mmCIF file of C-alpha atoms in Angstrom:
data_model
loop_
_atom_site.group_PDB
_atom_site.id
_atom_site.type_symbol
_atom_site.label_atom_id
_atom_site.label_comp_id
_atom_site.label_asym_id
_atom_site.label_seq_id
_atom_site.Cartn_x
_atom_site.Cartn_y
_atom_site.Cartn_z
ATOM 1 C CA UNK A 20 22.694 18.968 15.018
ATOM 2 C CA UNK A 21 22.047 15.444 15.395
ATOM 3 C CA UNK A 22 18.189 13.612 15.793
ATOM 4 C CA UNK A 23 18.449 12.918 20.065
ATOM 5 C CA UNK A 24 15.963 9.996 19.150
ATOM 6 C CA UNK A 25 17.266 8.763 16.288
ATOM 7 C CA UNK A 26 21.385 8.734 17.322
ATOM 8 C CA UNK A 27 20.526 7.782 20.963
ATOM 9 C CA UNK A 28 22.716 4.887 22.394
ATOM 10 C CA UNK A 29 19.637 2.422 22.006
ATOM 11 C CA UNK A 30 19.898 -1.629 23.308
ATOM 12 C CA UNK A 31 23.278 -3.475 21.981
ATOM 13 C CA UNK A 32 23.199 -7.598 22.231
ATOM 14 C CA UNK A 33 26.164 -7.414 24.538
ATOM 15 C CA UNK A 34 23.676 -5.757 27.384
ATOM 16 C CA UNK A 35 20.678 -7.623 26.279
ATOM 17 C CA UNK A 36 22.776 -11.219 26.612
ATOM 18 C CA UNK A 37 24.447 -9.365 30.215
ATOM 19 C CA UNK A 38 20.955 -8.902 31.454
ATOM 20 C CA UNK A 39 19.029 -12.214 30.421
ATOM 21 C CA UNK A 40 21.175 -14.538 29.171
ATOM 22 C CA UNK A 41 20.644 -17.247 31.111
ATOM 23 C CA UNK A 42 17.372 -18.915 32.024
ATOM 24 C CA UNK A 43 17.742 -17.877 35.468
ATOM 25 C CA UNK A 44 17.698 -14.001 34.900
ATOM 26 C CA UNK A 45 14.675 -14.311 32.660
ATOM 27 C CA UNK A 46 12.644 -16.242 35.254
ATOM 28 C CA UNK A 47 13.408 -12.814 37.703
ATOM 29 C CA UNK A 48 13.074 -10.250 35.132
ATOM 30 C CA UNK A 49 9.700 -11.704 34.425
ATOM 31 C CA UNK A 50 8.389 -12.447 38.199
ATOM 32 C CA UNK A 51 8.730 -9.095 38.921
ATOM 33 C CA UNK A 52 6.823 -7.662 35.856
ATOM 34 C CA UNK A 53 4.152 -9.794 36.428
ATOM 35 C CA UNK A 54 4.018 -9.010 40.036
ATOM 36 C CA UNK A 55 5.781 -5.594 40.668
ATOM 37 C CA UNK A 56 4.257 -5.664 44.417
ATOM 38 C CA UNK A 57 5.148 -8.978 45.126
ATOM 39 C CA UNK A 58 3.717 -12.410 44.356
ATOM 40 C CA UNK A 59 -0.148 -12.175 43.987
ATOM 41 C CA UNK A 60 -2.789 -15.183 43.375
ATOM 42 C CA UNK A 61 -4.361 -15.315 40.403
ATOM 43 C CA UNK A 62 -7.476 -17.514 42.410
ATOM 44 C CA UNK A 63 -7.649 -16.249 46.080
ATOM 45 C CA UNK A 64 -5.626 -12.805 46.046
ATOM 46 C CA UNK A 65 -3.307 -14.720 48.191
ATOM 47 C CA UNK A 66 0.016 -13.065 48.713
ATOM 48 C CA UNK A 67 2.100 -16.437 50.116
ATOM 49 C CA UNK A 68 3.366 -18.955 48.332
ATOM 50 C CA UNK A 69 5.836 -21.690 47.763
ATOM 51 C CA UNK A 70 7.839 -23.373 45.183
ATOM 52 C CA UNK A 71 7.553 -26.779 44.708
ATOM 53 C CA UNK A 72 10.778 -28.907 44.202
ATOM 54 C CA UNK A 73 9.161 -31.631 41.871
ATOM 55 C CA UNK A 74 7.823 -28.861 38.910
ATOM 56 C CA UNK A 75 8.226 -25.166 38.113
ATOM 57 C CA UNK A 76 5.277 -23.819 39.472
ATOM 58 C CA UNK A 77 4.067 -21.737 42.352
ATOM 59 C CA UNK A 78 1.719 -22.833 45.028
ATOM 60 C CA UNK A 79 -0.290 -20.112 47.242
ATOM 61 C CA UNK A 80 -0.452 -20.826 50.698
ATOM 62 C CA UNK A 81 -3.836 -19.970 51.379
ATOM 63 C CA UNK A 82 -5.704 -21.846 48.569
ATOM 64 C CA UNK A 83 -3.213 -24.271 47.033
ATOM 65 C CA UNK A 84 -3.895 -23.195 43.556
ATOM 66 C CA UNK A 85 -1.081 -24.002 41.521
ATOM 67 C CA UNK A 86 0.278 -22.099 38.512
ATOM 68 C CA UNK A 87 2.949 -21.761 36.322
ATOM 69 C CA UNK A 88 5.168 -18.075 35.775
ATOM 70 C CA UNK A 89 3.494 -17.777 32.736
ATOM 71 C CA UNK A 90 0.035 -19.475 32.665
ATOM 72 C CA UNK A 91 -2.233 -16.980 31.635
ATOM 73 C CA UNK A 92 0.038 -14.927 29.271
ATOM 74 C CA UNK A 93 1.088 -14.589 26.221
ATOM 75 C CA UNK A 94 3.699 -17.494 27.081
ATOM 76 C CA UNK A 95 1.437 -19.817 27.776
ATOM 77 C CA UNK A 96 1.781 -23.753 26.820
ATOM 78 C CA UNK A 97 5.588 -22.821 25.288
ATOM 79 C CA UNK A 98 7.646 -25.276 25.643
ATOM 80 C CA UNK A 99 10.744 -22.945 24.634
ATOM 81 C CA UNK A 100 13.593 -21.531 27.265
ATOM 82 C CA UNK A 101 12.598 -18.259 28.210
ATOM 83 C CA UNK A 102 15.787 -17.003 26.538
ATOM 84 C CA UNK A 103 14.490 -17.828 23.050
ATOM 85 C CA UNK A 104 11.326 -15.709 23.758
ATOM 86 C CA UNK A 105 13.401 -12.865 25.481
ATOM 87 C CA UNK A 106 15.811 -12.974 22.593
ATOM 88 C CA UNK A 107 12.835 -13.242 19.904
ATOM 89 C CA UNK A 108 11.425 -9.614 21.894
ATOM 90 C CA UNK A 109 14.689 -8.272 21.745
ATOM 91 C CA UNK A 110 15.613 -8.902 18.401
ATOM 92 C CA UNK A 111 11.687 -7.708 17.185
ATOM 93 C CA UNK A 112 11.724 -4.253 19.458
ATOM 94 C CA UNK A 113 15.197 -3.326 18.178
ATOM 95 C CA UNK A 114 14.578 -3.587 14.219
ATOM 96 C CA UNK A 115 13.347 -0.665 13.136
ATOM 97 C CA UNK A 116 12.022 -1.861 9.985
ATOM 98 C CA UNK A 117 10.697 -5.030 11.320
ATOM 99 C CA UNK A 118 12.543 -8.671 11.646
ATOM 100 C CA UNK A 119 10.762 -11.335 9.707
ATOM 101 C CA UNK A 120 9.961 -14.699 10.774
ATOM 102 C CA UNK A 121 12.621 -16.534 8.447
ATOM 103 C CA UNK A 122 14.998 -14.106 10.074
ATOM 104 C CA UNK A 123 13.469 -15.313 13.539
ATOM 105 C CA UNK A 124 14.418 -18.823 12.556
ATOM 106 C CA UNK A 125 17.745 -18.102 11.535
ATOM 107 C CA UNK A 126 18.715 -16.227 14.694
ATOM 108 C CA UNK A 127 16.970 -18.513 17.187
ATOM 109 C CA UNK A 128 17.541 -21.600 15.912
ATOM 110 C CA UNK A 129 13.935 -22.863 15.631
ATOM 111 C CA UNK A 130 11.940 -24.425 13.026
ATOM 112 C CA UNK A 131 10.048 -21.530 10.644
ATOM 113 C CA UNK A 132 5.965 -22.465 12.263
ATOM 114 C CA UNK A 133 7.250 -21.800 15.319
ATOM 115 C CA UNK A 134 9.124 -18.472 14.614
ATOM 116 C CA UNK A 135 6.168 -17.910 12.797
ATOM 117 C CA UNK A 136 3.713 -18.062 15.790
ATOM 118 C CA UNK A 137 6.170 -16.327 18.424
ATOM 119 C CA UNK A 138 5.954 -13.262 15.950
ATOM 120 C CA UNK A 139 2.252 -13.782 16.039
ATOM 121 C CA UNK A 140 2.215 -13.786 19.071
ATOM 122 C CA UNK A 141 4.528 -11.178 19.764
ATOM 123 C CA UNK A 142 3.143 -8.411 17.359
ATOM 124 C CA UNK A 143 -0.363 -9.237 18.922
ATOM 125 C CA UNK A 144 0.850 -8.031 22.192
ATOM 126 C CA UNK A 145 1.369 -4.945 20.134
ATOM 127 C CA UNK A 146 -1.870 -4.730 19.001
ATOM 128 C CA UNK A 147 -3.415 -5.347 22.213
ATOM 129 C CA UNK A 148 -1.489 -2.497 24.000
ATOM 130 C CA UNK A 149 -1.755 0.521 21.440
ATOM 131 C CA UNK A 150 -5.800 -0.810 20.850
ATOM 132 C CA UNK A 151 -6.032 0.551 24.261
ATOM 133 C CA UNK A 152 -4.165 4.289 24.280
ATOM 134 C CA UNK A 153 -6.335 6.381 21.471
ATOM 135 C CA UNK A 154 -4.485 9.169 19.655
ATOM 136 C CA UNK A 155 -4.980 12.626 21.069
ATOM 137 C CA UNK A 156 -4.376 16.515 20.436
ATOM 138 C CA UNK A 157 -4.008 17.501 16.844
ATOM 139 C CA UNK A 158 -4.138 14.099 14.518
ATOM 140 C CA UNK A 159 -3.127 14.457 10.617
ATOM 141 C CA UNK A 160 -5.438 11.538 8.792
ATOM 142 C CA UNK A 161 -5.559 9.398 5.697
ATOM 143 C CA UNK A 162 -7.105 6.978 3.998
ATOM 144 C CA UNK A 163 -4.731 3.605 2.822
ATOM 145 C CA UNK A 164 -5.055 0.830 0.600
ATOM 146 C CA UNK A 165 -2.466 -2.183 0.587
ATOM 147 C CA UNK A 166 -1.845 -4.131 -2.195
ATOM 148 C CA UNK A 167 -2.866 -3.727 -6.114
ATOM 149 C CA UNK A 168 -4.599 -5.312 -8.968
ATOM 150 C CA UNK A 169 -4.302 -8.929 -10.295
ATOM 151 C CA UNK A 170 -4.398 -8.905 -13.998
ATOM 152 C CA UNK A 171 -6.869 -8.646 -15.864
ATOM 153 C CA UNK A 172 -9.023 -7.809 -12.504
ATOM 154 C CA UNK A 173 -10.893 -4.773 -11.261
ATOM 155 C CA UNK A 174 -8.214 -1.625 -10.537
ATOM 156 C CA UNK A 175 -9.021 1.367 -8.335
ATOM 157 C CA UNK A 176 -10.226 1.278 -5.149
ATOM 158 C CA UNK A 177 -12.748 -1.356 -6.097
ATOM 159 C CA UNK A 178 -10.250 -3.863 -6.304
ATOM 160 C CA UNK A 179 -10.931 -6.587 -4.051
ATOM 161 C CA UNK A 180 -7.032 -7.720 -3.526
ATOM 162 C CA UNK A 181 -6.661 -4.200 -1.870
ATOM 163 C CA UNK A 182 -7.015 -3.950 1.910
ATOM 164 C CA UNK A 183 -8.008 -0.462 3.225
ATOM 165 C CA UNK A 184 -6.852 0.807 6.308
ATOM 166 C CA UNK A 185 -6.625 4.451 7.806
ATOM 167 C CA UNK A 186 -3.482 6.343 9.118
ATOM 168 C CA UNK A 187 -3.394 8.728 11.493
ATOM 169 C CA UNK A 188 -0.141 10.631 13.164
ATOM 170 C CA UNK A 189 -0.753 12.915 15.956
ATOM 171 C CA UNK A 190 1.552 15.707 16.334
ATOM 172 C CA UNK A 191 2.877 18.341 18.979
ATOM 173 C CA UNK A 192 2.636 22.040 18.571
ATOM 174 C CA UNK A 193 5.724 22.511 16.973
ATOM 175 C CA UNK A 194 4.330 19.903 14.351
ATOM 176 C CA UNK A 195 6.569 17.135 15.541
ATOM 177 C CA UNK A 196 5.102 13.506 15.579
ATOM 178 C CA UNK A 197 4.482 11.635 18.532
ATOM 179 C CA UNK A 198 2.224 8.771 18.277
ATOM 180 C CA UNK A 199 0.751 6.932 14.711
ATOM 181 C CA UNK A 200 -2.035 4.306 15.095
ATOM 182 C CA UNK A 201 -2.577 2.045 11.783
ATOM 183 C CA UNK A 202 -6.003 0.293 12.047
ATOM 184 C CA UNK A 203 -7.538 -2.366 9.290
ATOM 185 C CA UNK A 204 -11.067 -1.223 8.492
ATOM 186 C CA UNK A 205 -14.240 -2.629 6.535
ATOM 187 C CA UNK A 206 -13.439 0.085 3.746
ATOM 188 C CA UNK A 207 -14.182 3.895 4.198
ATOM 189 C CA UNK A 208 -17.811 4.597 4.991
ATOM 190 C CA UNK A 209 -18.906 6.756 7.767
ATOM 191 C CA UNK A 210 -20.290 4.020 9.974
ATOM 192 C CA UNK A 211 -16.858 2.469 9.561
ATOM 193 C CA UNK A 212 -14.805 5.417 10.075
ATOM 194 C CA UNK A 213 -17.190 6.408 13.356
ATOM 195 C CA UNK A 214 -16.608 2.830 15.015
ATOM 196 C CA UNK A 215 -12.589 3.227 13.956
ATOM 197 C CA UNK A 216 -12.398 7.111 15.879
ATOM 198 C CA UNK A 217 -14.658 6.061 18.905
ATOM 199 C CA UNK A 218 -11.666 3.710 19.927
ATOM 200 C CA UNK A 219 -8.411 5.087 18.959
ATOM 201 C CA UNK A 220 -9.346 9.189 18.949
ATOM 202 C CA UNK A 221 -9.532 11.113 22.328
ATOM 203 C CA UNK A 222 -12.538 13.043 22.108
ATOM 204 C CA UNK A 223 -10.564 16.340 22.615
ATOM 205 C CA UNK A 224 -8.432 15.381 18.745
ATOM 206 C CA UNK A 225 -8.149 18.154 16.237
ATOM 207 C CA UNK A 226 -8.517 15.501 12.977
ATOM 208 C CA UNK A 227 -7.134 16.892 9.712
ATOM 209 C CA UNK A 228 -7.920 14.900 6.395
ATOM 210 C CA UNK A 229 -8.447 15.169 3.067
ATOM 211 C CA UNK A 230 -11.711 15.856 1.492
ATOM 212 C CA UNK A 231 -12.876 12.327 1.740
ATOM 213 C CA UNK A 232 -16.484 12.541 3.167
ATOM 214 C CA UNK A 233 -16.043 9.927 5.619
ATOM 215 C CA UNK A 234 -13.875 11.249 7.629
ATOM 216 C CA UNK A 235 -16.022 14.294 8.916
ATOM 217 C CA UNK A 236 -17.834 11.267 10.798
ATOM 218 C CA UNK A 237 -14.984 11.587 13.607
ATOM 219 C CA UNK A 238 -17.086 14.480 14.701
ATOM 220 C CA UNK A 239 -19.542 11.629 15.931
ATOM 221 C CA UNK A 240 -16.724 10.384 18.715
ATOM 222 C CA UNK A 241 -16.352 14.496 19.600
ATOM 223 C CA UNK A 242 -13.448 15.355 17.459
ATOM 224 C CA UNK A 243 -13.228 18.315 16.065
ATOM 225 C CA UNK A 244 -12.680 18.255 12.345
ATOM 226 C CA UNK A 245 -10.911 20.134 9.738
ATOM 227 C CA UNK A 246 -11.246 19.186 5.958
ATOM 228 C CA UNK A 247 -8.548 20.225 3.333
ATOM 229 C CA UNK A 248 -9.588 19.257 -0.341
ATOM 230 C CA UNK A 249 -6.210 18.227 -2.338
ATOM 231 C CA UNK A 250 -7.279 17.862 -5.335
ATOM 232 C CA UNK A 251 -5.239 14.823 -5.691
ATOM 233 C CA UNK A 252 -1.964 14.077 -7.892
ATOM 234 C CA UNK A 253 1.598 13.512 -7.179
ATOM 235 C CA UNK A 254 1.307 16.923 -5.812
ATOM 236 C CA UNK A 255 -0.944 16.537 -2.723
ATOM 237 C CA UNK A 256 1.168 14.139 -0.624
ATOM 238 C CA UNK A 257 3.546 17.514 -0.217
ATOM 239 C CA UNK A 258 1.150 19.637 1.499
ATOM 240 C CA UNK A 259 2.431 20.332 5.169
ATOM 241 C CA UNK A 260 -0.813 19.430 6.790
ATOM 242 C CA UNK A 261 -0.023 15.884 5.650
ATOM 243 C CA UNK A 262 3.641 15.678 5.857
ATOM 244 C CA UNK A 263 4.029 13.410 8.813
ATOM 245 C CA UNK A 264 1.064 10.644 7.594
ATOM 246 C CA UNK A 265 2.360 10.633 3.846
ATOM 247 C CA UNK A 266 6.249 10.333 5.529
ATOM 248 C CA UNK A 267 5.014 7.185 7.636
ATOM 249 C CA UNK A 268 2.995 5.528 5.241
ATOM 250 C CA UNK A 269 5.436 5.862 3.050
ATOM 251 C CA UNK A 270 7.784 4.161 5.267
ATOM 252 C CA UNK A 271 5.569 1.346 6.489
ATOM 253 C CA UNK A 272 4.840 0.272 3.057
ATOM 254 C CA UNK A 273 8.528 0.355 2.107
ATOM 255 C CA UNK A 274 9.966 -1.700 5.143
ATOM 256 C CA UNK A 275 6.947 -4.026 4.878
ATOM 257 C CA UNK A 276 7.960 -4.631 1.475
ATOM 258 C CA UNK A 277 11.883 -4.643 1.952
ATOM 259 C CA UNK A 278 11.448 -7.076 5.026
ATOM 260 C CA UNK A 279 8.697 -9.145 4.538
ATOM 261 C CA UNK A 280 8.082 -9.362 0.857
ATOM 262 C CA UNK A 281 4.540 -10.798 1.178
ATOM 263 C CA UNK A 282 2.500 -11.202 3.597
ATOM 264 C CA UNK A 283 -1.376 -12.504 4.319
ATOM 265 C CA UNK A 284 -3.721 -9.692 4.353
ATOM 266 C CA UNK A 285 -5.615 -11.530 6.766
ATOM 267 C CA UNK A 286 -3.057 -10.815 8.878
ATOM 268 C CA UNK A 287 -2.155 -7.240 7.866
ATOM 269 C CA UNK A 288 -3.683 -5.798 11.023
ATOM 270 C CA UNK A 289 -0.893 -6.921 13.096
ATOM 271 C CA UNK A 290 2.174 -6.232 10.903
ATOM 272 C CA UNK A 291 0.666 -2.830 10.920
ATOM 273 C CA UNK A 292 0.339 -2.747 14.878
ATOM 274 C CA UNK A 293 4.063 -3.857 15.385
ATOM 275 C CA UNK A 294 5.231 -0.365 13.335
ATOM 276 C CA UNK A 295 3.187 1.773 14.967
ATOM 277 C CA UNK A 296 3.814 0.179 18.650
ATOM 278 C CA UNK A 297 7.944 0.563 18.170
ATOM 279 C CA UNK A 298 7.576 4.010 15.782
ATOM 280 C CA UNK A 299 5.151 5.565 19.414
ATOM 281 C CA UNK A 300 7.616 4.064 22.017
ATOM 282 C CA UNK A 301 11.270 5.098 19.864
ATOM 283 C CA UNK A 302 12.135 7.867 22.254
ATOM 284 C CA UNK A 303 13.969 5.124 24.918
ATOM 285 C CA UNK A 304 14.776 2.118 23.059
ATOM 286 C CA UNK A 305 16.328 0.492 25.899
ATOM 287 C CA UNK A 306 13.058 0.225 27.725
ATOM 288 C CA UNK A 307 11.446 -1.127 24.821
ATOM 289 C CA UNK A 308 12.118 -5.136 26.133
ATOM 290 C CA UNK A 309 11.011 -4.717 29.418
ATOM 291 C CA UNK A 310 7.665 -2.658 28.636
ATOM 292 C CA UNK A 311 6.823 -5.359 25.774
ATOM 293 C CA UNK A 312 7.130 -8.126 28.850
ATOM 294 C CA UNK A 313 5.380 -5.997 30.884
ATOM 295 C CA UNK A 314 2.212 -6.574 28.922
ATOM 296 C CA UNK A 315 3.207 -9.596 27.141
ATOM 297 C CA UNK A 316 2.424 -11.194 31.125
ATOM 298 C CA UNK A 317 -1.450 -9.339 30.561
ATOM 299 C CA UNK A 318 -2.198 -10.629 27.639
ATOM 300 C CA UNK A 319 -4.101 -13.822 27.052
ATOM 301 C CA UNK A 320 -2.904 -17.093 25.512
ATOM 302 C CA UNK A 321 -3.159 -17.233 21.604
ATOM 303 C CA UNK A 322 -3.162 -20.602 20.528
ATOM 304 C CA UNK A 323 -2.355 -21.164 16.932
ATOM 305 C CA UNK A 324 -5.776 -21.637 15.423
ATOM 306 C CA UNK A 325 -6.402 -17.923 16.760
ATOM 307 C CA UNK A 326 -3.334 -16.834 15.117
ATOM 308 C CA UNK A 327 -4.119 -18.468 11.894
ATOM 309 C CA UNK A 328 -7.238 -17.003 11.892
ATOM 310 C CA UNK A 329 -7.822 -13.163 10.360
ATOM 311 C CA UNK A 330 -7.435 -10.814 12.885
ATOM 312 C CA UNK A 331 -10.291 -8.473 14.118
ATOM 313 C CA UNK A 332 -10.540 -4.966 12.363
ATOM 314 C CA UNK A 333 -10.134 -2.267 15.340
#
């Protein structure tokens, strides 16, 4: 019998370019996500407005603020057709291994710094949105380092060219995976590991790890814990309490790899983010465009010295 998720219909280009291919349809598509109830002001509350005739922007009737559809967002300052952007979201939301920013280029016909900063940009709103839903029920957990050794240099998990991060996948009770949350951390100490659970764990989690110590510190954001010692080896990646973690680290690293061939550890945190925010929302793919807007009109600007800047761990 077939995978309902992963041989569903999903989003083709012919829809996508039906629904907002012209700059028109975009500029409707995104009014209404970023006021579902009708037009609201961002100074006054005010609920009536006009358009003026001389520039794109709105006015409100009461206090004669004037704004732009996407001052305030994630849009901000762009001086690109909504229809790049939409097609940019599209393209990103429908790759399940990820779409890198030379691709970007290609396919929108832009220069590569600014495909580079509307994936940025993009994969931020990512961040942003699963930061904010914590894992719950039970949660398999691991401890992750990405990248390896320069010559001659310091191997293990001393090595200061590897960047740890922890993995967690929470499952249902038949032991199917719903949700995975990826999160860059100051290596894997219990202070560390306390901060990371206090924000993405529901207090009611069942964690299961390995015998790392650390990780009993979820206990301090009121998770209950269960610790399985593997013993380590080739072997310990196969036990069934870990199968779903192992499986999606495994296939992070690999389409990380395959796709983007290198990338900035500084910005690690978000590449991360962008595979866990498509892998929790695969169940509808065709609603994948519209919730990404959605937020994308709630998130703040990100100019580009904040993007070139190493994200925050969390």
């Amino acid at each position: 019998m077939k995978n309902k998720v992963q041989f569903q219909k999903g989003y083709s280009l012919g829809e996508f370019m039906k629904n907002y291919g012209s700059e028109g349809q975009c500029r409707k598509a995104l009014f209404h996500w970023r006021w579902p109830q009708g037009y609201v002001c961002p100074e006054c509350g005010g609920q009536s407005y006009c358009s003026l005739k001389t520039r794109v922007v709105y006015q409100c009737n009461h206090c004669h603020h004037q704004h732009s559809l996407i001052s305030g967002t994630i849009f901000s300052a762009t001086k690109l057709p909504l229809t790049t952007w939409f097609l940019a979201i599209h393209l990103t939301t429908q790759a399940k291994t990820g779409v890198s920013a030379l691709s970007l280029r290609r396919q929108l016909g832009v220069s590569y710094n600014t495909a580079w900063s509307i994936k940025q940009k993009l994969m931020q709103v990512m961040k942003e949105r699963d930061d904010s839903k914590p894992l719950s029920g039970v949660i398999q957990l691991d401890d992750v380092y990405w990248g390896g050794e320069h010559r001659g240099g310091k191997r293990g998990r001393g090595s200061p060219n590897k960047t740890p991060f922890v993995a967690a996948v929470s499952v249902n009770e038949k032991g199917h995976p719903i949700a995975m949350n990826m999160t860059v951390v100051n290596g894997f100490r219990s202070k560390e590991i306390t901060r990371w659970a206090k924000r993405h764990l529901s207090t009611d989690s069942h964690v299961v790890s390995d015998g790392l110590a650390c990780f009993a510190a979820v206990t301090k954001a009121g998770c209950q814990h269960t610790s399985i010692v593997t013993g380590g080896g080739p072997e310990c990646v196969s036990l069934e309490p870990f199968t779903w973690v192992n499986t999606m680290i495994g296939n992070v690293k690999r389409s990380i790899d395959r796709t983007y061939h290198a990338i900035n550890h500084k910005h690690l945190p978000r590449y991360l983010a962008e595979f866990c925010y498509r892998f929790n929302r695969r169940f509808v793919l065709e609603d994948m465009l519209p919730r990404l807007c959605y937020v994308a009109v709630r998130t703040p600007p990100m100019p580009m010295r904040l993007l070139k800047m190493a994200e925050d761990y969390g």
